[in-house]
PDB file of C-alpha atoms in Angstrom:
ATOM      1  CA  UNK A 111      13.938  12.715 -11.970  1.00 43.00           C
ATOM      2  CA  UNK A 112      11.566  11.612 -15.252  1.00 46.00           C
ATOM      3  CA  UNK A 113      13.494  12.168 -17.914  1.00 46.00           C
ATOM      4  CA  UNK A 114      10.941  12.688 -21.353  1.00 49.00           C
ATOM      5  CA  UNK A 115      10.027  10.223 -22.824  1.00 50.00           C
ATOM      6  CA  UNK A 116      11.933   9.118 -26.295  1.00 45.00           C
ATOM      7  CA  UNK A 117      10.227   9.513 -29.661  1.00 46.00           C
ATOM      8  CA  UNK A 118       8.541   7.099 -30.818  1.00 42.00           C
ATOM      9  CA  UNK A 119      10.691   4.356 -32.599  1.00 40.00           C
ATOM     10  CA  UNK A 120       9.657   2.984 -35.782  1.00 38.00           C
ATOM     11  CA  UNK A 121       7.743  -0.699 -36.178  1.00 35.00           C
ATOM     12  CA  UNK A 122       7.287  -2.354 -32.415  1.00 35.00           C
ATOM     13  CA  UNK A 123       5.549  -4.521 -30.896  1.00 36.00           C
ATOM     14  CA  UNK A 124       3.831  -2.484 -27.990  1.00 36.00           C
ATOM     15  CA  UNK A 125       2.561  -5.368 -25.755  1.00 36.00           C
ATOM     16  CA  UNK A 126       6.066  -6.298 -25.630  1.00 37.00           C
ATOM     17  CA  UNK A 127       6.594  -7.380 -21.820  1.00 35.00           C
ATOM     18  CA  UNK A 128       9.434  -7.388 -18.990  1.00 38.00           C
ATOM     19  CA  UNK A 129       9.795 -11.015 -17.715  1.00 33.00           C
ATOM     20  CA  UNK A 130      11.432  -9.843 -14.478  1.00 37.00           C
ATOM     21  CA  UNK A 131      10.199  -9.943 -11.630  1.00 38.00           C
ATOM     22  CA  UNK A 132      10.405 -10.637  -7.965  1.00 36.00           C
ATOM     23  CA  UNK A 133       9.286 -13.592  -6.354  1.00 32.00           C
ATOM     24  CA  UNK A 134       6.171 -13.103  -5.004  1.00 36.00           C
ATOM     25  CA  UNK A 135       4.603 -11.391  -8.264  1.00 39.00           C
ATOM     26  CA  UNK A 136       2.532 -12.752 -10.797  1.00 42.00           C
ATOM     27  CA  UNK A 137       3.579 -13.002 -14.001  1.00 45.00           C
ATOM     28  CA  UNK A 138       0.135 -10.919 -14.905  1.00 50.00           C
ATOM     29  CA  UNK A 139       2.276  -8.124 -12.360  1.00 62.00           C
ATOM     30  CA  UNK A 140       4.964  -8.350 -14.531  1.00 72.00           C
ATOM     31  CA  UNK A 141       6.319  -4.801 -15.072  1.00 80.00           C
ATOM     32  CA  UNK A 142       5.709  -3.575 -18.907  1.00 89.00           C
ATOM     33  CA  UNK A 143       8.427  -2.348 -20.963  1.00 93.00           C
ATOM     34  CA  UNK A 144       7.646   1.757 -20.887  1.00 96.00           C
ATOM     35  CA  UNK A 145       7.562   3.371 -24.491  1.00 95.00           C
ATOM     36  CA  UNK A 146       5.705   5.490 -25.947  1.00 95.00           C
ATOM     37  CA  UNK A 147       3.758   2.660 -28.023  1.00 94.00           C
ATOM     38  CA  UNK A 148       2.534   1.326 -25.121  1.00 97.00           C
ATOM     39  CA  UNK A 149       0.910   3.860 -23.183  1.00 96.00           C
ATOM     40  CA  UNK A 150      -0.934   5.313 -26.561  1.00 95.00           C
ATOM     41  CA  UNK A 151      -2.084   1.685 -26.934  1.00 94.00           C
ATOM     42  CA  UNK A 152      -4.538   2.400 -24.229  1.00 96.00           C
ATOM     43  CA  UNK A 153      -6.116  -0.769 -24.242  1.00 96.00           C
ATOM     44  CA  UNK A 154      -3.068  -2.488 -23.682  1.00 96.00           C
ATOM     45  CA  UNK A 155      -2.499  -0.087 -20.587  1.00 97.00           C
ATOM     46  CA  UNK A 156      -5.538  -0.841 -18.981  1.00 97.00           C
ATOM     47  CA  UNK A 157      -5.611  -4.719 -19.151  1.00 97.00           C
ATOM     48  CA  UNK A 158      -1.910  -3.926 -17.117  1.00 97.00           C
ATOM     49  CA  UNK A 159      -3.784  -2.806 -14.714  1.00 97.00           C
ATOM     50  CA  UNK A 160      -6.345  -4.104 -14.199  1.00 97.00           C
ATOM     51  CA  UNK A 161      -4.381  -7.815 -14.189  1.00 96.00           C
ATOM     52  CA  UNK A 162      -2.279  -6.167 -11.766  1.00 97.00           C
ATOM     53  CA  UNK A 163      -5.199  -4.862  -9.295  1.00 97.00           C
ATOM     54  CA  UNK A 164      -7.058  -8.335  -9.929  1.00 96.00           C
ATOM     55  CA  UNK A 165      -3.534 -10.733  -8.305  1.00 95.00           C
ATOM     56  CA  UNK A 166      -2.886  -7.890  -5.392  1.00 95.00           C
ATOM     57  CA  UNK A 167      -5.929  -5.246  -4.781  1.00 97.00           C
ATOM     58  CA  UNK A 168      -9.111  -7.556  -6.031  1.00 97.00           C
ATOM     59  CA  UNK A 169      -8.124 -10.833  -3.345  1.00 96.00           C
ATOM     60  CA  UNK A 170      -6.381  -8.772  -0.834  1.00 97.00           C
ATOM     61  CA  UNK A 171      -8.964 -10.876   1.020  1.00 95.00           C
ATOM     62  CA  UNK A 172      -8.408 -14.310   0.294  1.00 94.00           C
ATOM     63  CA  UNK A 173      -4.262 -13.057   0.719  1.00 95.00           C
ATOM     64  CA  UNK A 174      -4.679 -12.742   4.040  1.00 95.00           C
ATOM     65  CA  UNK A 175      -6.649 -15.264   4.985  1.00 94.00           C
ATOM     66  CA  UNK A 176      -3.678 -17.307   3.932  1.00 92.00           C
ATOM     67  CA  UNK A 177      -1.152 -15.468   6.417  1.00 90.00           C
ATOM     68  CA  UNK A 178      -3.476 -16.126   9.912  1.00 80.00           C
ATOM     69  CA  UNK A 179      -3.587 -19.349  10.788  1.00 65.00           C
ATOM     70  CA  UNK A 180      -7.200 -20.424  12.287  1.00 58.00           C
ATOM     71  CA  UNK A 181      -7.596 -20.518  15.931  1.00 53.00           C
ATOM     72  CA  UNK A 182      -7.341 -23.798  17.991  1.00 48.00           C
ATOM     73  CA  UNK A 183     -10.858 -24.879  19.229  1.00 47.00           C
ATOM     74  CA  UNK A 184     -11.736 -23.966  22.613  1.00 50.00           C
ATOM     75  CA  UNK A 185     -15.489 -24.949  23.831  1.00 55.00           C
ATOM     76  CA  UNK A 186     -15.287 -22.412  26.830  1.00 57.00           C
ATOM     77  CA  UNK A 187     -15.554 -19.478  24.047  1.00 51.00           C
ATOM     78  CA  UNK A 188     -18.654 -21.058  21.842  1.00 51.00           C
ATOM     79  CA  UNK A 189     -21.178 -18.405  24.233  1.00 49.00           C
ATOM     80  CA  UNK A 190     -18.873 -15.208  23.654  1.00 49.00           C
ATOM     81  CA  UNK A 191     -19.127 -13.963  19.563  1.00 46.00           C
ATOM     82  CA  UNK A 192     -16.110 -14.148  17.992  1.00 45.00           C
ATOM     83  CA  UNK A 193     -14.661 -11.774  14.975  1.00 49.00           C
ATOM     84  CA  UNK A 194     -15.402 -13.082  11.447  1.00 47.00           C
ATOM     85  CA  UNK A 195     -11.653 -12.595  10.734  1.00 65.00           C
ATOM     86  CA  UNK A 196      -8.400 -13.613  12.200  1.00 84.00           C
ATOM     87  CA  UNK A 197      -5.906 -11.097  13.131  1.00 93.00           C
ATOM     88  CA  UNK A 198      -2.572 -11.068  11.606  1.00 94.00           C
ATOM     89  CA  UNK A 199       1.070 -10.614  13.229  1.00 93.00           C
ATOM     90  CA  UNK A 200       2.433  -7.411  12.163  1.00 93.00           C
ATOM     91  CA  UNK A 201       5.867  -9.375  11.218  1.00 94.00           C
ATOM     92  CA  UNK A 202       3.983 -11.627   8.692  1.00 95.00           C
ATOM     93  CA  UNK A 203       1.897  -8.671   7.472  1.00 96.00           C
ATOM     94  CA  UNK A 204       5.348  -5.965   6.937  1.00 96.00           C
ATOM     95  CA  UNK A 205       6.464  -9.267   4.678  1.00 96.00           C
ATOM     96  CA  UNK A 206       3.883  -9.321   2.779  1.00 97.00           C
ATOM     97  CA  UNK A 207       3.489  -5.662   2.496  1.00 97.00           C
ATOM     98  CA  UNK A 208       6.901  -5.073   1.317  1.00 97.00           C
ATOM     99  CA  UNK A 209       7.166  -8.316  -0.528  1.00 96.00           C
ATOM    100  CA  UNK A 210       3.886  -7.846  -2.937  1.00 96.00           C
ATOM    101  CA  UNK A 211       1.408  -5.080  -2.605  1.00 97.00           C
ATOM    102  CA  UNK A 212       3.722  -2.067  -2.293  1.00 97.00           C
ATOM    103  CA  UNK A 213       5.999  -3.528  -5.051  1.00 97.00           C
ATOM    104  CA  UNK A 214       2.657  -3.647  -6.951  1.00 97.00           C
ATOM    105  CA  UNK A 215       1.720  -0.237  -6.599  1.00 97.00           C
ATOM    106  CA  UNK A 216       5.137   1.247  -7.017  1.00 96.00           C
ATOM    107  CA  UNK A 217       5.004  -0.149 -10.643  1.00 97.00           C
ATOM    108  CA  UNK A 218       1.418   1.064 -11.506  1.00 97.00           C
ATOM    109  CA  UNK A 219       2.571   4.395 -10.120  1.00 97.00           C
ATOM    110  CA  UNK A 220       5.075   4.225 -12.190  1.00 97.00           C
ATOM    111  CA  UNK A 221       3.385   3.296 -15.511  1.00 98.00           C
ATOM    112  CA  UNK A 222       1.055   6.036 -15.016  1.00 98.00           C
ATOM    113  CA  UNK A 223       3.754   8.541 -14.375  1.00 98.00           C
ATOM    114  CA  UNK A 224       5.764   7.661 -17.355  1.00 97.00           C
ATOM    115  CA  UNK A 225       2.277   7.521 -19.888  1.00 98.00           C
ATOM    116  CA  UNK A 226       1.046  10.954 -18.372  1.00 97.00           C
ATOM    117  CA  UNK A 227       4.857  11.995 -19.043  1.00 97.00           C
ATOM    118  CA  UNK A 228       4.067  10.827 -22.816  1.00 95.00           C
ATOM    119  CA  UNK A 229       0.574  12.368 -23.079  1.00 95.00           C
ATOM    120  CA  UNK A 230       1.906  16.062 -22.685  1.00 92.00           C
ATOM    121  CA  UNK A 231       5.224  15.618 -24.876  1.00 90.00           C
ATOM    122  CA  UNK A 232       4.808  16.353 -28.218  1.00 81.00           C
ATOM    123  CA  UNK A 233       3.632  13.627 -30.386  1.00 78.00           C
ATOM    124  CA  UNK A 234       4.220  14.426 -34.267  1.00 66.00           C
ATOM    125  CA  UNK A 235       3.957  10.632 -35.242  1.00 78.00           C
ATOM    126  CA  UNK A 236       0.322  10.771 -34.560  1.00 66.00           C
ATOM    127  CA  UNK A 237      -0.820   9.093 -37.804  1.00 65.00           C
ATOM    128  CA  UNK A 238      -4.117  10.847 -37.391  1.00 58.00           C
ATOM    129  CA  UNK A 239      -2.788  14.281 -36.597  1.00 57.00           C
ATOM    130  CA  UNK A 240      -2.843  15.877 -40.307  1.00 55.00           C
ATOM    131  CA  UNK A 241      -6.045  14.109 -40.489  1.00 55.00           C
ATOM    132  CA  UNK A 242      -7.617  15.793 -37.401  1.00 57.00           C
ATOM    133  CA  UNK A 243      -5.846  19.419 -38.498  1.00 56.00           C
ATOM    134  CA  UNK A 244      -7.729  19.459 -41.591  1.00 53.00           C
ATOM    135  CA  UNK A 245     -11.130  18.765 -39.930  1.00 50.00           C
ATOM    136  CA  UNK A 246     -10.442  21.539 -37.465  1.00 51.00           C
ATOM    137  CA  UNK A 247      -9.288  24.011 -40.013  1.00 57.00           C
ATOM    138  CA  UNK A 248     -12.322  23.057 -42.381  1.00 48.00           C
ATOM    139  CA  UNK A 249     -14.794  23.108 -39.269  1.00 50.00           C
ATOM    140  CA  UNK A 250     -13.432  27.053 -39.189  1.00 52.00           C
ATOM    141  CA  UNK A 251     -14.481  27.011 -42.556  1.00 52.00           C
ATOM    142  CA  UNK A 252     -18.317  25.989 -42.174  1.00 54.00           C
ATOM    143  CA  UNK A 253     -21.160  28.399 -42.777  1.00 56.00           C
ATOM    144  CA  UNK A 254     -23.161  28.262 -39.409  1.00 51.00           C
ATOM    145  CA  UNK A 255     -27.079  28.743 -40.023  1.00 49.00           C
ATOM    146  CA  UNK A 256     -29.003  28.003 -36.735  1.00 57.00           C
ATOM    147  CA  UNK A 257     -31.994  28.908 -37.739  1.00 60.00           C
ATOM    148  CA  UNK A 258     -32.036  27.107 -41.250  1.00 57.00           C
ATOM    149  CA  UNK A 259     -30.202  24.187 -39.028  1.00 55.00           C
ATOM    150  CA  UNK A 260     -30.165  23.873 -35.641  1.00 57.00           C
ATOM    151  CA  UNK A 261     -27.308  21.388 -35.777  1.00 53.00           C
ATOM    152  CA  UNK A 262     -25.546  23.097 -38.176  1.00 51.00           C
ATOM    153  CA  UNK A 263     -23.096  24.733 -34.980  1.00 51.00           C
ATOM    154  CA  UNK A 264     -22.290  21.213 -33.315  1.00 58.00           C
ATOM    155  CA  UNK A 265     -19.048  20.351 -34.267  1.00 47.00           C
ATOM    156  CA  UNK A 266     -17.057  17.162 -32.244  1.00 55.00           C
ATOM    157  CA  UNK A 267     -13.424  17.351 -32.790  1.00 67.00           C
ATOM    158  CA  UNK A 268     -11.391  14.750 -32.593  1.00 73.00           C
ATOM    159  CA  UNK A 269      -8.945  14.153 -29.487  1.00 79.00           C
ATOM    160  CA  UNK A 270      -5.516  13.173 -30.545  1.00 85.00           C
ATOM    161  CA  UNK A 271      -4.221   9.799 -29.361  1.00 87.00           C
ATOM    162  CA  UNK A 272      -2.241  12.004 -27.030  1.00 89.00           C
ATOM    163  CA  UNK A 273      -5.651  14.047 -25.442  1.00 90.00           C
ATOM    164  CA  UNK A 274      -6.750  10.187 -25.116  1.00 92.00           C
ATOM    165  CA  UNK A 275      -4.062   8.855 -23.394  1.00 96.00           C
ATOM    166  CA  UNK A 276      -4.172  12.117 -21.022  1.00 95.00           C
ATOM    167  CA  UNK A 277      -7.890  11.209 -20.618  1.00 96.00           C
ATOM    168  CA  UNK A 278      -7.313   7.566 -19.646  1.00 98.00           C
ATOM    169  CA  UNK A 279      -4.613   8.124 -16.851  1.00 98.00           C
ATOM    170  CA  UNK A 280      -6.540  10.951 -15.422  1.00 98.00           C
ATOM    171  CA  UNK A 281      -9.400   8.313 -15.071  1.00 98.00           C
ATOM    172  CA  UNK A 282      -7.362   5.639 -13.916  1.00 98.00           C
ATOM    173  CA  UNK A 283      -5.135   7.598 -11.300  1.00 98.00           C
ATOM    174  CA  UNK A 284      -8.660   8.026 -10.411  1.00 98.00           C
ATOM    175  CA  UNK A 285      -9.613   4.666 -10.076  1.00 98.00           C
ATOM    176  CA  UNK A 286      -6.211   3.223  -7.653  1.00 98.00           C
ATOM    177  CA  UNK A 287      -7.226   6.429  -5.258  1.00 98.00           C
ATOM    178  CA  UNK A 288     -10.761   4.195  -4.915  1.00 98.00           C
ATOM    179  CA  UNK A 289      -8.784   0.735  -5.345  1.00 98.00           C
ATOM    180  CA  UNK A 290      -6.351   1.652  -2.518  1.00 98.00           C
ATOM    181  CA  UNK A 291      -7.963   3.367  -0.204  1.00 98.00           C
ATOM    182  CA  UNK A 292     -10.415  -0.085   0.191  1.00 98.00           C
ATOM    183  CA  UNK A 293      -7.360  -2.026  -0.081  1.00 98.00           C
ATOM    184  CA  UNK A 294      -6.168  -0.486   2.951  1.00 98.00           C
ATOM    185  CA  UNK A 295      -9.365  -0.591   4.954  1.00 97.00           C
ATOM    186  CA  UNK A 296      -9.177  -4.449   4.710  1.00 97.00           C
ATOM    187  CA  UNK A 297      -5.406  -4.717   5.778  1.00 97.00           C
ATOM    188  CA  UNK A 298      -6.331  -2.394   8.932  1.00 96.00           C
ATOM    189  CA  UNK A 299      -9.274  -4.623   9.766  1.00 95.00           C
ATOM    190  CA  UNK A 300      -6.155  -7.224  10.146  1.00 96.00           C
ATOM    191  CA  UNK A 301      -3.990  -6.091  11.655  1.00 95.00           C
ATOM    192  CA  UNK A 302      -2.754  -6.059  15.700  1.00 93.00           C
ATOM    193  CA  UNK A 303      -2.540  -2.163  15.831  1.00 92.00           C
ATOM    194  CA  UNK A 304      -4.657  -0.930  12.989  1.00 93.00           C
ATOM    195  CA  UNK A 305      -1.469  -0.440  11.001  1.00 95.00           C
ATOM    196  CA  UNK A 306      -0.854   2.507  13.632  1.00 93.00           C
ATOM    197  CA  UNK A 307      -3.789   4.435  12.540  1.00 94.00           C
ATOM    198  CA  UNK A 308      -1.301   5.153   8.431  1.00 96.00           C
ATOM    199  CA  UNK A 309      -3.910   5.819   5.723  1.00 97.00           C
ATOM    200  CA  UNK A 310      -2.192   3.753   2.777  1.00 97.00           C
ATOM    201  CA  UNK A 311      -0.545   7.166   1.670  1.00 97.00           C
ATOM    202  CA  UNK A 312       1.615   7.659   4.429  1.00 97.00           C
ATOM    203  CA  UNK A 313       2.438   3.991   5.219  1.00 97.00           C
ATOM    204  CA  UNK A 314       3.631   3.818   1.144  1.00 97.00           C
ATOM    205  CA  UNK A 315       5.835   6.484   0.921  1.00 96.00           C
ATOM    206  CA  UNK A 316       7.358   5.416   4.546  1.00 96.00           C
ATOM    207  CA  UNK A 317       7.764   2.274   3.204  1.00 97.00           C
ATOM    208  CA  UNK A 318       9.493   4.370  -0.237  1.00 95.00           C
ATOM    209  CA  UNK A 319      11.752   6.052   1.757  1.00 94.00           C
ATOM    210  CA  UNK A 320      13.173   3.198   3.156  1.00 92.00           C
ATOM    211  CA  UNK A 321      13.253   1.435  -0.224  1.00 88.00           C
ATOM    212  CA  UNK A 322      15.516   3.883  -2.002  1.00 85.00           C
ATOM    213  CA  UNK A 323      18.028   4.169   1.210  1.00 73.00           C
TER     214      UNK A 323
END
């Protein structure tokens, strides 16, 4: 169960990153220290997600190539069209998925889930909250006469940092769905049994259950 994030601490480095990681995990994919400040630094949040995807999903074809051995040359097959890629033994592919890909997905899910909670939690320490509140109040007092000024009725309120964060999380979750679907199609094409027809969500949930048991 997720607990509500703690109140934002005083001065701290929002980009402080944990150095602990599994042997098969790139340093670019290390789990960040989850704090409200990390989430509110949306450029840092997006950079973590970008680097994580670049070390796993964006290079999935190259990584799978390293898991399969090139076939031995057989002159009798030169007249037969050969597949452009090599299938990977089930046990080898399973090890790669459980040791590298699924943990990377899990880290990104954990970060996005935490930041979604931060985005919907009270944020009394927002440095711009007072200025935004005053601007909104001033807008209510404005006299609007669109006949004299067609643009006088337009007002675009600034978003609080929690609202900005909520938008970033929503967009990144959409990106995550697309990235994982694309990655899974590549994996299915290299699997001996097409991953038994499972979707990435089914396979990922199965791994999570087995990991927690």
